PDB file of N, CA, C and O in Angstrom:
ATOM      1  N   MET A  14     -73.724   9.375  59.408  1.00 90.00           N
ATOM      2  CA  MET A  14     -74.883  10.234  59.264  1.00 90.00           C
ATOM      3  C   MET A  14     -75.959   9.542  58.433  1.00 90.00           C
ATOM      4  O   MET A  14     -75.650   8.801  57.509  1.00 90.00           O
ATOM      5  N   PHE A  15     -77.169   9.824  58.785  1.00 95.00           N
ATOM      6  CA  PHE A  15     -78.318   9.316  58.050  1.00 95.00           C
ATOM      7  C   PHE A  15     -79.075  10.492  57.453  1.00 95.00           C
ATOM      8  O   PHE A  15     -79.060  11.600  57.998  1.00 95.00           O
ATOM      9  N   LYS A  16     -79.745  10.243  56.346  1.00 96.00           N
ATOM     10  CA  LYS A  16     -80.603  11.248  55.735  1.00 96.00           C
ATOM     11  C   LYS A  16     -81.947  10.611  55.461  1.00 96.00           C
ATOM     12  O   LYS A  16     -82.020   9.507  54.905  1.00 96.00           O
ATOM     13  N   LEU A  17     -83.001  11.292  55.863  1.00 97.00           N
ATOM     14  CA  LEU A  17     -84.367  10.863  55.574  1.00 97.00           C
ATOM     15  C   LEU A  17     -84.918  11.761  54.468  1.00 97.00           C
ATOM     16  O   LEU A  17     -84.706  12.973  54.492  1.00 97.00           O
ATOM     17  N   VAL A  18     -85.637  11.157  53.538  1.00 98.00           N
ATOM     18  CA  VAL A  18     -86.262  11.903  52.453  1.00 98.00           C
ATOM     19  C   VAL A  18     -87.693  11.406  52.303  1.00 98.00           C
ATOM     20  O   VAL A  18     -87.929  10.194  52.267  1.00 98.00           O
ATOM     21  N   VAL A  19     -88.629  12.349  52.209  1.00 98.00           N
ATOM     22  CA  VAL A  19     -90.028  12.017  51.931  1.00 98.00           C
ATOM     23  C   VAL A  19     -90.405  12.656  50.601  1.00 98.00           C
ATOM     24  O   VAL A  19     -90.288  13.870  50.429  1.00 98.00           O
ATOM     25  N   GLU A  20     -90.838  11.823  49.650  1.00 98.00           N
ATOM     26  CA  GLU A  20     -91.344  12.303  48.371  1.00 98.00           C
ATOM     27  C   GLU A  20     -92.810  12.696  48.566  1.00 98.00           C
ATOM     28  O   GLU A  20     -93.706  11.863  48.444  1.00 98.00           O
ATOM     29  N   ARG A  21     -93.036  13.949  48.874  1.00 97.00           N
ATOM     30  CA  ARG A  21     -94.372  14.415  49.256  1.00 97.00           C
ATOM     31  C   ARG A  21     -95.424  14.200  48.171  1.00 97.00           C
ATOM     32  O   ARG A  21     -96.584  13.963  48.478  1.00 97.00           O
ATOM     33  N   ASP A  22     -95.036  14.288  46.910  1.00 97.00           N
ATOM     34  CA  ASP A  22     -96.017  14.143  45.824  1.00 97.00           C
ATOM     35  C   ASP A  22     -96.670  12.766  45.793  1.00 97.00           C
ATOM     36  O   ASP A  22     -97.780  12.618  45.300  1.00 97.00           O
ATOM     37  N   GLY A  23     -96.004  11.752  46.330  1.00 98.00           N
ATOM     38  CA  GLY A  23     -96.545  10.401  46.308  1.00 98.00           C
ATOM     39  C   GLY A  23     -97.304   9.998  47.559  1.00 98.00           C
ATOM     40  O   GLY A  23     -97.837   8.894  47.639  1.00 98.00           O
ATOM     41  N   CYS A  24     -97.366  10.894  48.552  1.00 98.00           N
ATOM     42  CA  CYS A  24     -97.994  10.562  49.828  1.00 98.00           C
ATOM     43  C   CYS A  24     -99.498  10.346  49.664  1.00 98.00           C
ATOM     44  O   CYS A  24    -100.185  11.139  49.028  1.00 98.00           O
ATOM     45  N   THR A  25    -100.006   9.280  50.285  1.00 98.00           N
ATOM     46  CA  THR A  25    -101.445   8.978  50.250  1.00 98.00           C
ATOM     47  C   THR A  25    -102.149   9.351  51.554  1.00 98.00           C
ATOM     48  O   THR A  25    -103.316   9.023  51.733  1.00 98.00           O
ATOM     49  N   SER A  26    -101.437  10.011  52.455  1.00 98.00           N
ATOM     50  CA  SER A  26    -102.003  10.517  53.716  1.00 98.00           C
ATOM     51  C   SER A  26    -102.497   9.408  54.644  1.00 98.00           C
ATOM     52  O   SER A  26    -103.422   9.624  55.425  1.00 98.00           O
ATOM     53  N   CYS A  27    -101.877   8.235  54.594  1.00 98.00           N
ATOM     54  CA  CYS A  27    -102.339   7.133  55.437  1.00 98.00           C
ATOM     55  C   CYS A  27    -101.948   7.332  56.908  1.00 98.00           C
ATOM     56  O   CYS A  27    -102.592   6.791  57.797  1.00 98.00           O
ATOM     57  N   GLY A  28    -100.857   8.062  57.153  1.00 98.00           N
ATOM     58  CA  GLY A  28    -100.440   8.339  58.532  1.00 98.00           C
ATOM     59  C   GLY A  28     -99.614   7.259  59.188  1.00 98.00           C
ATOM     60  O   GLY A  28     -99.307   7.349  60.371  1.00 98.00           O
ATOM     61  N   SER A  29     -99.222   6.233  58.442  1.00 98.00           N
ATOM     62  CA  SER A  29     -98.449   5.155  59.064  1.00 98.00           C
ATOM     63  C   SER A  29     -97.106   5.651  59.591  1.00 98.00           C
ATOM     64  O   SER A  29     -96.658   5.207  60.645  1.00 98.00           O
ATOM     65  N   CYS A  30     -96.476   6.574  58.897  1.00 98.00           N
ATOM     66  CA  CYS A  30     -95.179   7.096  59.354  1.00 98.00           C
ATOM     67  C   CYS A  30     -95.331   7.801  60.702  1.00 98.00           C
ATOM     68  O   CYS A  30     -94.514   7.612  61.607  1.00 98.00           O
ATOM     69  N   GLU A  31     -96.389   8.575  60.834  1.00 97.00           N
ATOM     70  CA  GLU A  31     -96.661   9.286  62.088  1.00 97.00           C
ATOM     71  C   GLU A  31     -97.001   8.309  63.213  1.00 97.00           C
ATOM     72  O   GLU A  31     -96.574   8.486  64.355  1.00 97.00           O
ATOM     73  N   ASP A  32     -97.735   7.260  62.901  1.00 98.00           N
ATOM     74  CA  ASP A  32     -98.082   6.254  63.904  1.00 98.00           C
ATOM     75  C   ASP A  32     -96.850   5.523  64.426  1.00 98.00           C
ATOM     76  O   ASP A  32     -96.716   5.277  65.617  1.00 98.00           O
ATOM     77  N   VAL A  33     -95.940   5.165  63.512  1.00 97.00           N
ATOM     78  CA  VAL A  33     -94.755   4.380  63.857  1.00 97.00           C
ATOM     79  C   VAL A  33     -93.660   5.245  64.487  1.00 97.00           C
ATOM     80  O   VAL A  33     -92.942   4.792  65.366  1.00 97.00           O
ATOM     81  N   CYS A  34     -93.556   6.497  64.038  1.00 97.00           N
ATOM     82  CA  CYS A  34     -92.426   7.336  64.440  1.00 97.00           C
ATOM     83  C   CYS A  34     -92.864   8.794  64.656  1.00 97.00           C
ATOM     84  O   CYS A  34     -92.460   9.687  63.911  1.00 97.00           O
ATOM     85  N   PRO A  35     -93.675   9.054  65.673  1.00 97.00           N
ATOM     86  CA  PRO A  35     -94.195  10.417  65.878  1.00 97.00           C
ATOM     87  C   PRO A  35     -93.131  11.443  66.261  1.00 97.00           C
ATOM     88  O   PRO A  35     -93.369  12.646  66.116  1.00 97.00           O
ATOM     89  N   GLU A  36     -91.957  10.991  66.702  1.00 95.00           N
ATOM     90  CA  GLU A  36     -90.906  11.954  67.030  1.00 95.00           C
ATOM     91  C   GLU A  36     -90.237  12.536  65.782  1.00 95.00           C
ATOM     92  O   GLU A  36     -89.594  13.576  65.852  1.00 95.00           O
ATOM     93  N   LEU A  37     -90.407  11.888  64.626  1.00 97.00           N
ATOM     94  CA  LEU A  37     -89.822  12.395  63.384  1.00 97.00           C
ATOM     95  C   LEU A  37     -90.849  12.785  62.328  1.00 97.00           C
ATOM     96  O   LEU A  37     -90.553  13.608  61.470  1.00 97.00           O
ATOM     97  N   PHE A  38     -92.041  12.195  62.368  1.00 98.00           N
ATOM     98  CA  PHE A  38     -93.010  12.410  61.299  1.00 98.00           C
ATOM     99  C   PHE A  38     -94.337  12.945  61.836  1.00 98.00           C
ATOM    100  O   PHE A  38     -94.772  12.588  62.926  1.00 98.00           O
ATOM    101  N   GLU A  39     -94.966  13.766  60.988  1.00 98.00           N
ATOM    102  CA  GLU A  39     -96.325  14.245  61.256  1.00 98.00           C
ATOM    103  C   GLU A  39     -97.000  14.489  59.910  1.00 98.00           C
ATOM    104  O   GLU A  39     -96.327  14.581  58.880  1.00 98.00           O
ATOM    105  N   LEU A  40     -98.306  14.550  59.933  1.00 97.00           N
ATOM    106  CA  LEU A  40     -99.039  14.955  58.738  1.00 97.00           C
ATOM    107  C   LEU A  40     -99.234  16.461  58.826  1.00 97.00           C
ATOM    108  O   LEU A  40     -99.665  16.981  59.862  1.00 97.00           O
ATOM    109  N   ASP A  41     -98.907  17.172  57.746  1.00 96.00           N
ATOM    110  CA  ASP A  41     -99.013  18.631  57.762  1.00 96.00           C
ATOM    111  C   ASP A  41    -100.461  19.069  57.568  1.00 96.00           C
ATOM    112  O   ASP A  41    -101.374  18.230  57.533  1.00 96.00           O
ATOM    113  N   GLU A  42    -100.676  20.368  57.395  1.00 95.00           N
ATOM    114  CA  GLU A  42    -102.043  20.911  57.273  1.00 95.00           C
ATOM    115  C   GLU A  42    -102.787  20.356  56.064  1.00 95.00           C
ATOM    116  O   GLU A  42    -104.012  20.349  56.030  1.00 95.00           O
ATOM    117  N   GLY A  43    -102.077  19.849  55.061  1.00 95.00           N
ATOM    118  CA  GLY A  43    -102.703  19.226  53.899  1.00 95.00           C
ATOM    119  C   GLY A  43    -102.774  17.714  54.009  1.00 95.00           C
ATOM    120  O   GLY A  43    -103.056  17.032  53.028  1.00 95.00           O
ATOM    121  N   SER A  44    -102.494  17.183  55.211  1.00 97.00           N
ATOM    122  CA  SER A  44    -102.475  15.740  55.484  1.00 97.00           C
ATOM    123  C   SER A  44    -101.433  14.999  54.654  1.00 97.00           C
ATOM    124  O   SER A  44    -101.635  13.849  54.270  1.00 97.00           O
ATOM    125  N   ILE A  45    -100.309  15.663  54.402  1.00 97.00           N
ATOM    126  CA  ILE A  45     -99.194  15.068  53.679  1.00 97.00           C
ATOM    127  C   ILE A  45     -98.073  14.807  54.685  1.00 97.00           C
ATOM    128  O   ILE A  45     -97.812  15.616  55.570  1.00 97.00           O
ATOM    129  N   ALA A  46     -97.376  13.674  54.535  1.00 97.00           N
ATOM    130  CA  ALA A  46     -96.275  13.326  55.428  1.00 97.00           C
ATOM    131  C   ALA A  46     -95.224  14.434  55.439  1.00 97.00           C
ATOM    132  O   ALA A  46     -94.857  14.969  54.393  1.00 97.00           O
ATOM    133  N   HIS A  47     -94.767  14.755  56.640  1.00 97.00           N
ATOM    134  CA  HIS A  47     -93.768  15.802  56.840  1.00 97.00           C
ATOM    135  C   HIS A  47     -92.770  15.324  57.885  1.00 97.00           C
ATOM    136  O   HIS A  47     -93.165  14.780  58.912  1.00 97.00           O
ATOM    137  N   ILE A  48     -91.469  15.517  57.593  1.00 98.00           N
ATOM    138  CA  ILE A  48     -90.431  15.209  58.569  1.00 98.00           C
ATOM    139  C   ILE A  48     -90.250  16.446  59.437  1.00 98.00           C
ATOM    140  O   ILE A  48     -89.941  17.528  58.927  1.00 98.00           O
ATOM    141  N   ILE A  49     -90.444  16.308  60.721  1.00 97.00           N
ATOM    142  CA  ILE A  49     -90.341  17.429  61.649  1.00 97.00           C
ATOM    143  C   ILE A  49     -88.920  17.992  61.613  1.00 97.00           C
ATOM    144  O   ILE A  49     -87.950  17.250  61.742  1.00 97.00           O
ATOM    145  N   GLY A  50     -88.803  19.304  61.397  1.00 97.00           N
ATOM    146  CA  GLY A  50     -87.506  19.974  61.369  1.00 97.00           C
ATOM    147  C   GLY A  50     -86.768  19.861  60.050  1.00 97.00           C
ATOM    148  O   GLY A  50     -85.603  20.237  59.956  1.00 97.00           O
ATOM    149  N   SER A  51     -87.436  19.366  59.019  1.00 98.00           N
ATOM    150  CA  SER A  51     -86.765  19.122  57.739  1.00 98.00           C
ATOM    151  C   SER A  51     -86.706  20.376  56.874  1.00 98.00           C
ATOM    152  O   SER A  51     -87.357  21.381  57.135  1.00 98.00           O
ATOM    153  N   GLU A  52     -85.926  20.250  55.802  1.00 98.00           N
ATOM    154  CA  GLU A  52     -85.806  21.275  54.776  1.00 98.00           C
ATOM    155  C   GLU A  52     -86.603  20.792  53.569  1.00 98.00           C
ATOM    156  O   GLU A  52     -86.615  19.606  53.249  1.00 98.00           O
ATOM    157  N   ARG A  53     -87.279  21.709  52.880  1.00 97.00           N
ATOM    158  CA  ARG A  53     -88.048  21.359  51.684  1.00 97.00           C
ATOM    159  C   ARG A  53     -87.173  21.576  50.454  1.00 97.00           C
ATOM    160  O   ARG A  53     -86.694  22.669  50.205  1.00 97.00           O
ATOM    161  N   VAL A  54     -86.955  20.506  49.678  1.00 97.00           N
ATOM    162  CA  VAL A  54     -86.154  20.557  48.463  1.00 97.00           C
ATOM    163  C   VAL A  54     -86.963  19.911  47.343  1.00 97.00           C
ATOM    164  O   VAL A  54     -87.236  18.707  47.392  1.00 97.00           O
ATOM    165  N   ASP A  55     -87.359  20.705  46.344  1.00 96.00           N
ATOM    166  CA  ASP A  55     -88.152  20.187  45.213  1.00 96.00           C
ATOM    167  C   ASP A  55     -89.367  19.398  45.686  1.00 96.00           C
ATOM    168  O   ASP A  55     -89.639  18.297  45.200  1.00 96.00           O
ATOM    169  N   ASN A  56     -90.098  19.921  46.638  1.00 95.00           N
ATOM    170  CA  ASN A  56     -91.291  19.325  47.236  1.00 95.00           C
ATOM    171  C   ASN A  56     -91.015  17.995  47.945  1.00 95.00           C
ATOM    172  O   ASN A  56     -91.918  17.196  48.169  1.00 95.00           O
ATOM    173  N   ASN A  57     -89.759  17.752  48.289  1.00 98.00           N
ATOM    174  CA  ASN A  57     -89.388  16.621  49.135  1.00 98.00           C
ATOM    175  C   ASN A  57     -88.922  17.166  50.474  1.00 98.00           C
ATOM    176  O   ASN A  57     -88.283  18.214  50.525  1.00 98.00           O
ATOM    177  N   ASP A  58     -89.235  16.471  51.542  1.00 98.00           N
ATOM    178  CA  ASP A  58     -88.686  16.819  52.850  1.00 98.00           C
ATOM    179  C   ASP A  58     -87.376  16.071  53.027  1.00 98.00           C
ATOM    180  O   ASP A  58     -87.307  14.870  52.747  1.00 98.00           O
ATOM    181  N   VAL A  59     -86.348  16.784  53.508  1.00 98.00           N
ATOM    182  CA  VAL A  59     -85.026  16.196  53.688  1.00 98.00           C
ATOM    183  C   VAL A  59     -84.508  16.580  55.069  1.00 98.00           C
ATOM    184  O   VAL A  59     -84.560  17.752  55.452  1.00 98.00           O
ATOM    185  N   LEU A  60     -84.016  15.592  55.807  1.00 97.00           N
ATOM    186  CA  LEU A  60     -83.460  15.846  57.135  1.00 97.00           C
ATOM    187  C   LEU A  60     -82.278  14.923  57.374  1.00 97.00           C
ATOM    188  O   LEU A  60     -82.377  13.715  57.174  1.00 97.00           O
ATOM    189  N   GLU A  61     -81.152  15.512  57.790  1.00 96.00           N
ATOM    190  CA  GLU A  61     -79.988  14.720  58.180  1.00 96.00           C
ATOM    191  C   GLU A  61     -80.028  14.528  59.687  1.00 96.00           C
ATOM    192  O   GLU A  61     -80.291  15.465  60.431  1.00 96.00           O
ATOM    193  N   ILE A  62     -79.782  13.282  60.121  1.00 92.00           N
ATOM    194  CA  ILE A  62     -79.798  12.946  61.535  1.00 92.00           C
ATOM    195  C   ILE A  62     -78.608  12.054  61.859  1.00 92.00           C
ATOM    196  O   ILE A  62     -78.040  11.415  60.968  1.00 92.00           O
ATOM    197  N   LYS A  63     -78.238  12.016  63.134  1.00 91.00           N
ATOM    198  CA  LYS A  63     -77.074  11.240  63.557  1.00 91.00           C
ATOM    199  C   LYS A  63     -77.338   9.742  63.595  1.00 91.00           C
ATOM    200  O   LYS A  63     -76.457   8.939  63.349  1.00 91.00           O
ATOM    201  N   ASP A  64     -78.559   9.357  63.970  1.00 87.00           N
ATOM    202  CA  ASP A  64     -78.924   7.938  63.936  1.00 87.00           C
ATOM    203  C   ASP A  64     -80.299   7.815  63.313  1.00 87.00           C
ATOM    204  O   ASP A  64     -81.066   8.762  63.292  1.00 87.00           O
ATOM    205  N   GLU A  65     -80.583   6.666  62.804  1.00 85.00           N
ATOM    206  CA  GLU A  65     -81.829   6.501  62.040  1.00 85.00           C
ATOM    207  C   GLU A  65     -83.082   6.492  62.903  1.00 85.00           C
ATOM    208  O   GLU A  65     -84.183   6.589  62.383  1.00 85.00           O
ATOM    209  N   LYS A  66     -82.898   6.432  64.223  1.00 83.00           N
ATOM    210  CA  LYS A  66     -84.037   6.392  65.151  1.00 83.00           C
ATOM    211  C   LYS A  66     -85.070   5.415  64.620  1.00 83.00           C
ATOM    212  O   LYS A  66     -84.784   4.252  64.397  1.00 83.00           O
ATOM    213  N   CYS A  67     -86.257   5.894  64.400  1.00 94.00           N
ATOM    214  CA  CYS A  67     -87.317   5.021  63.898  1.00 94.00           C
ATOM    215  C   CYS A  67     -87.609   5.308  62.424  1.00 94.00           C
ATOM    216  O   CYS A  67     -88.624   4.867  61.902  1.00 94.00           O
ATOM    217  N   GLY A  68     -86.704   6.015  61.748  1.00 95.00           N
ATOM    218  CA  GLY A  68     -86.896   6.341  60.340  1.00 95.00           C
ATOM    219  C   GLY A  68     -87.023   5.110  59.459  1.00 95.00           C
ATOM    220  O   GLY A  68     -87.824   5.075  58.524  1.00 95.00           O
ATOM    221  N   VAL A  69     -86.245   4.085  59.753  1.00 95.00           N
ATOM    222  CA  VAL A  69     -86.325   2.841  58.979  1.00 95.00           C
ATOM    223  C   VAL A  69     -87.686   2.188  59.185  1.00 95.00           C
ATOM    224  O   VAL A  69     -88.311   1.721  58.222  1.00 95.00           O
ATOM    225  N   ASP A  70     -88.171   2.178  60.414  1.00 96.00           N
ATOM    226  CA  ASP A  70     -89.494   1.596  60.687  1.00 96.00           C
ATOM    227  C   ASP A  70     -90.585   2.347  59.925  1.00 96.00           C
ATOM    228  O   ASP A  70     -91.498   1.731  59.369  1.00 96.00           O
ATOM    229  N   ALA A  71     -90.483   3.675  59.905  1.00 97.00           N
ATOM    230  CA  ALA A  71     -91.467   4.475  59.175  1.00 97.00           C
ATOM    231  C   ALA A  71     -91.401   4.182  57.681  1.00 97.00           C
ATOM    232  O   ALA A  71     -92.436   4.033  57.020  1.00 97.00           O
ATOM    233  N   ALA A  72     -90.191   4.077  57.141  1.00 97.00           N
ATOM    234  CA  ALA A  72     -90.030   3.775  55.715  1.00 97.00           C
ATOM    235  C   ALA A  72     -90.614   2.407  55.386  1.00 97.00           C
ATOM    236  O   ALA A  72     -91.284   2.235  54.364  1.00 97.00           O
ATOM    237  N   GLU A  73     -90.369   1.436  56.252  1.00 97.00           N
ATOM    238  CA  GLU A  73     -90.898   0.088  56.018  1.00 97.00           C
ATOM    239  C   GLU A  73     -92.417   0.045  56.136  1.00 97.00           C
ATOM    240  O   GLU A  73     -93.060  -0.785  55.491  1.00 97.00           O
ATOM    241  N   SER A  74     -92.995   0.931  56.928  1.00 97.00           N
ATOM    242  CA  SER A  74     -94.448   0.919  57.114  1.00 97.00           C
ATOM    243  C   SER A  74     -95.194   1.670  56.015  1.00 97.00           C
ATOM    244  O   SER A  74     -96.407   1.528  55.890  1.00 97.00           O
ATOM    245  N   CYS A  75     -94.489   2.441  55.206  1.00 98.00           N
ATOM    246  CA  CYS A  75     -95.137   3.264  54.176  1.00 98.00           C
ATOM    247  C   CYS A  75     -95.633   2.381  53.031  1.00 98.00           C
ATOM    248  O   CYS A  75     -94.837   1.727  52.356  1.00 98.00           O
ATOM    249  N   PRO A  76     -96.948   2.361  52.793  1.00 98.00           N
ATOM    250  CA  PRO A  76     -97.488   1.473  51.756  1.00 98.00           C
ATOM    251  C   PRO A  76     -97.110   1.886  50.334  1.00 98.00           C
ATOM    252  O   PRO A  76     -97.146   1.060  49.426  1.00 98.00           O
ATOM    253  N   VAL A  77     -96.734   3.145  50.133  1.00 98.00           N
ATOM    254  CA  VAL A  77     -96.368   3.603  48.791  1.00 98.00           C
ATOM    255  C   VAL A  77     -94.865   3.857  48.655  1.00 98.00           C
ATOM    256  O   VAL A  77     -94.406   4.369  47.632  1.00 98.00           O
ATOM    257  N   MET A  78     -94.110   3.516  49.683  1.00 98.00           N
ATOM    258  CA  MET A  78     -92.650   3.558  49.673  1.00 98.00           C
ATOM    259  C   MET A  78     -92.068   4.910  49.236  1.00 98.00           C
ATOM    260  O   MET A  78     -91.183   4.981  48.394  1.00 98.00           O
ATOM    261  N   ILE A  79     -92.582   5.984  49.839  1.00 98.00           N
ATOM    262  CA  ILE A  79     -92.079   7.324  49.503  1.00 98.00           C
ATOM    263  C   ILE A  79     -91.092   7.851  50.540  1.00 98.00           C
ATOM    264  O   ILE A  79     -90.597   8.962  50.402  1.00 98.00           O
ATOM    265  N   ILE A  80     -90.797   7.064  51.557  1.00 98.00           N
ATOM    266  CA  ILE A  80     -89.823   7.452  52.582  1.00 98.00           C
ATOM    267  C   ILE A  80     -88.538   6.689  52.304  1.00 98.00           C
ATOM    268  O   ILE A  80     -88.544   5.464  52.192  1.00 98.00           O
ATOM    269  N   HIS A  81     -87.445   7.434  52.180  1.00 97.00           N
ATOM    270  CA  HIS A  81     -86.152   6.838  51.862  1.00 97.00           C
ATOM    271  C   HIS A  81     -85.161   7.147  52.975  1.00 97.00           C
ATOM    272  O   HIS A  81     -85.175   8.247  53.533  1.00 97.00           O
ATOM    273  N   VAL A  82     -84.306   6.193  53.277  1.00 97.00           N
ATOM    274  CA  VAL A  82     -83.287   6.348  54.299  1.00 97.00           C
ATOM    275  C   VAL A  82     -81.925   6.114  53.659  1.00 97.00           C
ATOM    276  O   VAL A  82     -81.725   5.096  52.974  1.00 97.00           O
ATOM    277  N   TYR A  83     -81.012   7.060  53.876  1.00 96.00           N
ATOM    278  CA  TYR A  83     -79.656   6.969  53.336  1.00 96.00           C
ATOM    279  C   TYR A  83     -78.672   6.944  54.499  1.00 96.00           C
ATOM    280  O   TYR A  83     -78.867   7.635  55.488  1.00 96.00           O
ATOM    281  N   GLU A  84     -77.618   6.144  54.361  1.00 95.00           N
ATOM    282  CA  GLU A  84     -76.537   6.132  55.331  1.00 95.00           C
ATOM    283  C   GLU A  84     -75.247   6.439  54.580  1.00 95.00           C
ATOM    284  O   GLU A  84     -74.896   5.728  53.630  1.00 95.00           O
ATOM    285  N   ASP A  85     -74.581   7.502  54.999  1.00 91.00           N
ATOM    286  CA  ASP A  85     -73.342   7.933  54.348  1.00 91.00           C
ATOM    287  C   ASP A  85     -73.520   8.054  52.830  1.00 91.00           C
ATOM    288  O   ASP A  85     -72.658   7.641  52.053  1.00 91.00           O
ATOM    289  N   GLY A  86     -74.660   8.616  52.397  1.00 92.00           N
ATOM    290  CA  GLY A  86     -74.926   8.874  50.992  1.00 92.00           C
ATOM    291  C   GLY A  86     -75.456   7.696  50.191  1.00 92.00           C
ATOM    292  O   GLY A  86     -75.801   7.843  49.028  1.00 92.00           O
ATOM    293  N   GLU A  87     -75.569   6.525  50.807  1.00 95.00           N
ATOM    294  CA  GLU A  87     -76.049   5.341  50.114  1.00 95.00           C
ATOM    295  C   GLU A  87     -77.435   4.959  50.625  1.00 95.00           C
ATOM    296  O   GLU A  87     -77.656   4.856  51.833  1.00 95.00           O
ATOM    297  N   GLU A  88     -78.379   4.738  49.705  1.00 96.00           N
ATOM    298  CA  GLU A  88     -79.738   4.390  50.121  1.00 96.00           C
ATOM    299  C   GLU A  88     -79.755   3.002  50.740  1.00 96.00           C
ATOM    300  O   GLU A  88     -79.280   2.037  50.149  1.00 96.00           O
ATOM    301  N   ILE A  89     -80.305   2.929  51.944  1.00 94.00           N
ATOM    302  CA  ILE A  89     -80.426   1.632  52.617  1.00 94.00           C
ATOM    303  C   ILE A  89     -81.868   1.156  52.647  1.00 94.00           C
ATOM    304  O   ILE A  89     -82.138   0.005  52.938  1.00 94.00           O
ATOM    305  N   LEU A  90     -82.793   2.049  52.353  1.00 91.00           N
ATOM    306  CA  LEU A  90     -84.215   1.678  52.291  1.00 91.00           C
ATOM    307  C   LEU A  90     -84.975   2.703  51.496  1.00 91.00           C
ATOM    308  O   LEU A  90     -84.733   3.863  51.546  1.00 91.00           O
TER     309      LEU A  90
END
């Protein structure tokens, strides 16, 4: 299992995550990165998925590194 986490407070609204991975990411009404279908925990978006899809690409494209990817509870990016 993989888990994606977006630290919303650090988002600069650049949209790179949405550009790289539109099936998982979008900018919300406040132009803040949002993981589609995620749960909000302490102003972070959290979503568990079976495979990382393009989550790693989105995390690597984020200029402020607020997207985190975990595999089996261990951060891989």
